[in-house]
Coordinates of C-alpha atoms in Angstrom, one line a residue:
Chain W
G266 CA 4.8 -20.5 -11.3
A267 CA 5.2 -16.9 -10.5
G268 CA 6.5 -15.9 -7.2
V269 CA 5.4 -13.0 -4.9
S270 CA 5.7 -9.7 -6.8
Q271 CA 5.8 -6.2 -5.3
S272 CA 5.5 -2.8 -6.8
P273 CA 6.9 -0.4 -7.2
S274 CA 10.5 -1.7 -6.6
N275 CA 11.6 1.8 -5.5
K276 CA 9.6 4.8 -4.4
V277 CA 10.9 8.2 -3.4
T278 CA 8.4 10.5 -1.8
E279 CA 8.4 13.8 0.1
K280 CA 7.7 14.0 3.7
G281 CA 4.1 14.3 4.5
K282 CA 2.9 12.5 1.3
D283 CA 0.9 9.3 1.3
V284 CA 2.2 6.2 -0.5
E285 CA 0.7 2.9 -1.5
L286 CA 2.8 -0.3 -1.8
R287 CA 1.4 -3.3 -3.7
C288 CA 1.8 -7.0 -3.1
D289 CA 0.7 -9.9 -5.3
P290 CA 1.1 -13.1 -3.4
I291 CA 1.5 -16.5 -4.9
S292 CA -1.8 -17.8 -6.3
G293 CA -3.6 -20.1 -3.8
H294 CA -1.6 -18.8 -0.8
T295 CA -4.1 -17.9 1.9
A296 CA -1.6 -16.2 4.3
L297 CA 0.0 -12.9 3.6
Y298 CA 2.6 -11.0 5.7
W299 CA 4.0 -7.4 5.4
Y300 CA 7.5 -6.7 7.0
R301 CA 9.7 -3.7 7.2
Q302 CA 13.5 -3.9 7.1
S303 CA 15.3 -0.8 8.1
L304 CA 19.0 -0.3 7.5
G305 CA 21.0 -2.5 9.9
Q306 CA 17.9 -3.8 11.5
G307 CA 16.2 -7.2 11.4
L308 CA 12.9 -7.6 9.6
E309 CA 10.1 -6.2 11.6
F310 CA 6.5 -7.7 11.4
L311 CA 3.9 -5.2 10.4
I312 CA 0.6 -7.0 9.6
Y313 CA -0.8 -10.5 8.7
F314 CA -3.8 -11.6 6.7
Q315 CA -5.1 -15.2 6.8
G316 CA -8.1 -16.0 4.5
N317 CA -11.2 -14.0 5.5
S318 CA -10.2 -13.7 9.1
A319 CA -9.6 -10.4 10.7
P320 CA -6.0 -9.3 10.0
D321 CA -3.4 -9.2 12.8
K322 CA -2.3 -5.6 12.9
S323 CA -0.3 -5.8 16.0
G324 CA 3.0 -4.9 14.4
L325 CA 1.8 -1.7 12.6
P326 CA 4.0 1.1 14.3
S327 CA 1.4 3.9 14.2
D328 CA -2.1 4.7 12.8
R329 CA -0.5 6.1 9.7
F330 CA 0.0 2.6 8.6
S331 CA -2.9 0.6 7.2
A332 CA -3.2 -2.4 4.9
E333 CA -5.9 -4.2 3.1
R334 CA -6.3 -7.3 1.1
T335 CA -8.9 -7.4 -1.5
G336 CA -10.5 -10.7 -2.7
G337 CA -8.0 -12.7 -0.6
S338 CA -5.2 -12.0 -3.1
V339 CA -3.6 -8.6 -3.7
S340 CA -2.6 -6.5 -0.7
T341 CA -1.9 -2.8 -0.5
L342 CA 0.1 -1.3 2.4
T343 CA -0.7 2.5 2.8
I344 CA 1.5 4.9 4.7
Q345 CA -0.1 8.3 5.3
R346 CA 1.7 11.4 6.0
T347 CA 5.1 9.7 5.5
Q348 CA 8.0 10.6 7.8
Q349 CA 11.8 10.1 7.2
E350 CA 11.9 7.3 9.7
D351 CA 9.5 5.4 7.4
S352 CA 12.3 4.9 4.9
A353 CA 13.0 1.2 4.7
V354 CA 12.5 -1.8 2.5
Y355 CA 8.9 -3.2 2.8
L356 CA 8.8 -6.8 2.1
C357 CA 5.6 -9.0 1.5
A358 CA 5.5 -12.7 2.0
S359 CA 2.9 -15.3 1.4
S360 CA 2.4 -18.9 2.6
L361 CA 0.0 -21.6 1.8
R362 CA -1.6 -21.7 5.3
R363 CA -1.2 -20.1 8.7
E364 CA 1.7 -22.3 9.9
G365 CA 3.4 -22.2 6.6
P366 CA 5.9 -23.7 7.1
E367 CA 7.3 -21.9 4.1
Q368 CA 7.0 -18.1 3.6
Y369 CA 7.9 -16.9 0.2
F370 CA 9.1 -13.4 0.1
G371 CA 8.7 -10.7 -2.7
P372 CA 11.7 -8.6 -3.7
G373 CA 10.6 -5.7 -1.5
T374 CA 9.8 -2.0 -2.2
R375 CA 12.5 0.4 -1.2
L376 CA 10.8 3.5 0.2
T377 CA 12.9 6.7 0.6
V378 CA 11.2 9.7 2.3
T379 CA 13.0 12.9 1.7
Chain O
K499 CA 17.3 -6.3 23.4
N500 CA 16.6 -8.3 20.3
Q501 CA 15.2 -11.7 21.1
V502 CA 17.3 -13.2 18.2
E503 CA 21.0 -12.3 18.3
Q504 CA 23.3 -13.2 15.5
S505 CA 27.1 -13.3 15.3
P506 CA 29.3 -12.2 13.7
Q507 CA 27.7 -9.1 12.2
S508 CA 29.9 -9.6 9.1
L509 CA 32.4 -12.0 7.9
I510 CA 34.8 -12.3 5.0
I511 CA 36.2 -15.6 3.9
L512 CA 38.1 -17.0 1.0
E513 CA 36.3 -19.1 -1.6
G514 CA 36.4 -22.8 -0.7
K515 CA 36.7 -22.3 3.0
N516 CA 34.0 -23.3 5.5
C517 CA 32.3 -20.9 7.9
T518 CA 29.8 -21.1 10.8
L519 CA 27.3 -18.4 11.7
Q520 CA 25.7 -18.3 15.1
C521 CA 22.3 -17.5 16.4
N522 CA 21.2 -17.2 20.0
Y523 CA 17.5 -16.7 20.8
T524 CA 15.4 -16.1 23.9
V525 CA 11.9 -16.4 22.2
S526 CA 10.2 -19.4 23.7
P527 CA 8.3 -21.6 23.3
F528 CA 8.9 -21.7 19.6
S529 CA 7.4 -23.6 16.8
N530 CA 10.4 -23.8 14.5
L531 CA 13.6 -22.0 13.7
R532 CA 14.5 -21.0 10.1
W533 CA 17.6 -19.8 8.3
Y534 CA 17.2 -17.5 5.4
K535 CA 19.6 -16.3 2.7
Q536 CA 19.0 -12.8 1.5
D537 CA 20.9 -11.5 -1.6
T538 CA 21.4 -7.8 -2.0
G539 CA 18.1 -6.2 -3.3
R540 CA 16.2 -9.4 -3.0
G541 CA 13.7 -11.0 -0.6
P542 CA 14.8 -13.7 1.8
V543 CA 14.9 -17.3 0.7
S544 CA 14.5 -20.1 3.0
L545 CA 17.4 -22.5 3.6
T546 CA 16.4 -24.6 6.5
I547 CA 13.4 -25.0 8.8
M548 CA 13.9 -27.1 12.1
T549 CA 11.3 -27.8 14.7
F550 CA 12.3 -27.8 18.4
S551 CA 12.8 -31.6 18.3
E552 CA 15.3 -31.5 15.5
N553 CA 19.1 -31.2 16.1
T554 CA 20.2 -30.8 12.5
K555 CA 19.0 -30.1 9.0
S556 CA 21.0 -30.0 5.7
N557 CA 20.4 -28.4 2.5
G558 CA 23.3 -29.0 0.1
R559 CA 26.3 -27.3 1.5
Y560 CA 24.4 -25.6 4.2
T561 CA 23.9 -27.4 7.6
A562 CA 21.9 -26.0 10.4
T563 CA 22.0 -27.2 14.0
L564 CA 19.9 -26.5 16.9
D565 CA 20.3 -26.8 20.7
A566 CA 16.9 -26.2 22.3
D567 CA 18.5 -26.5 25.7
T568 CA 20.9 -23.7 25.3
K569 CA 18.8 -21.8 22.8
Q570 CA 21.4 -21.7 20.1
S571 CA 21.5 -22.5 16.5
S572 CA 24.3 -22.4 13.9
L573 CA 24.5 -22.4 10.1
H574 CA 27.6 -24.1 8.6
I575 CA 28.5 -23.5 5.0
T576 CA 30.9 -25.9 3.5
A577 CA 33.2 -25.2 0.6
S578 CA 32.0 -21.7 0.2
Q579 CA 31.3 -20.2 -3.2
L580 CA 31.2 -16.6 -4.5
S581 CA 27.5 -17.0 -4.8
D582 CA 27.2 -17.6 -1.1
S583 CA 27.9 -13.8 -0.5
A584 CA 24.7 -12.6 1.1
S585 CA 23.1 -11.9 4.4
Y586 CA 22.0 -14.8 6.4
I587 CA 19.0 -14.3 8.8
C588 CA 18.0 -16.5 11.6
V589 CA 14.3 -16.5 12.4
V590 CA 12.4 -17.9 15.2
V591 CA 8.7 -18.7 14.7
L592 CA 6.2 -18.5 17.6
N593 CA 2.7 -19.9 16.9
T594 CA 0.3 -17.7 19.0
G595 CA -2.8 -19.7 18.1
T596 CA -4.1 -16.9 15.7
A597 CA -0.9 -16.4 13.7
S598 CA 2.6 -17.3 13.3
K599 CA 4.8 -14.5 14.7
L600 CA 8.3 -14.5 13.2
T601 CA 11.1 -12.8 15.1
F602 CA 14.1 -12.1 12.9
G603 CA 17.7 -11.6 13.8
T604 CA 19.6 -8.8 12.2
G605 CA 21.5 -11.1 10.1
T606 CA 25.2 -11.9 9.3
R607 CA 26.6 -10.4 6.1
L608 CA 28.9 -12.9 4.5
Q609 CA 31.4 -11.9 1.8
V610 CA 33.2 -14.7 -0.1
T611 CA 36.3 -13.5 -1.9
L612 CA 38.8 -15.0 -4.4

């Protein structure tokens, strides 16, 4: 079956603009994660969705970042008033349940803020 | 200070040779420790998952070890192939009761050459 997909694969935006990144998890996976991977850094947890529960937003770096998951499937990560330090690869992962154990990653969206 | 430290940062080896990648962590107590392989431009793919009670786990030419007392893990690659060229990421998973929190190392970039 299809894996996790993300779009766009690349996004170049001007500083101050808003961007939306999309994630389509594997069908039936109830858990969805967003991560950020900056150059030379490890992956950084951003936000976690589990079924209909309130999302764990503890990793969001500022209130410019938000995410939603509609219908327990597709998720959108929105970054408002982008800054150059937001430039990174944004990865989405899904798993069958909270504990996983397996998280399946999408290919990521490379965001460049100029 | 990163809670998951990996060494070396980068490594170049000849095809056919073996190599060992190291991971030291301070995150505890943890649920499981994972090794991921990330090809350039792709999302991470799981290689091994070990609980704290497991000492070793193999996946083909990849063998991971875990010493929970010293908080160290290693990934041994046998008879390396050109396709092994990638970043290898050590991940420690902590179950907080409401979510699985993953702490990622910064990875070891492996290059296998002829």
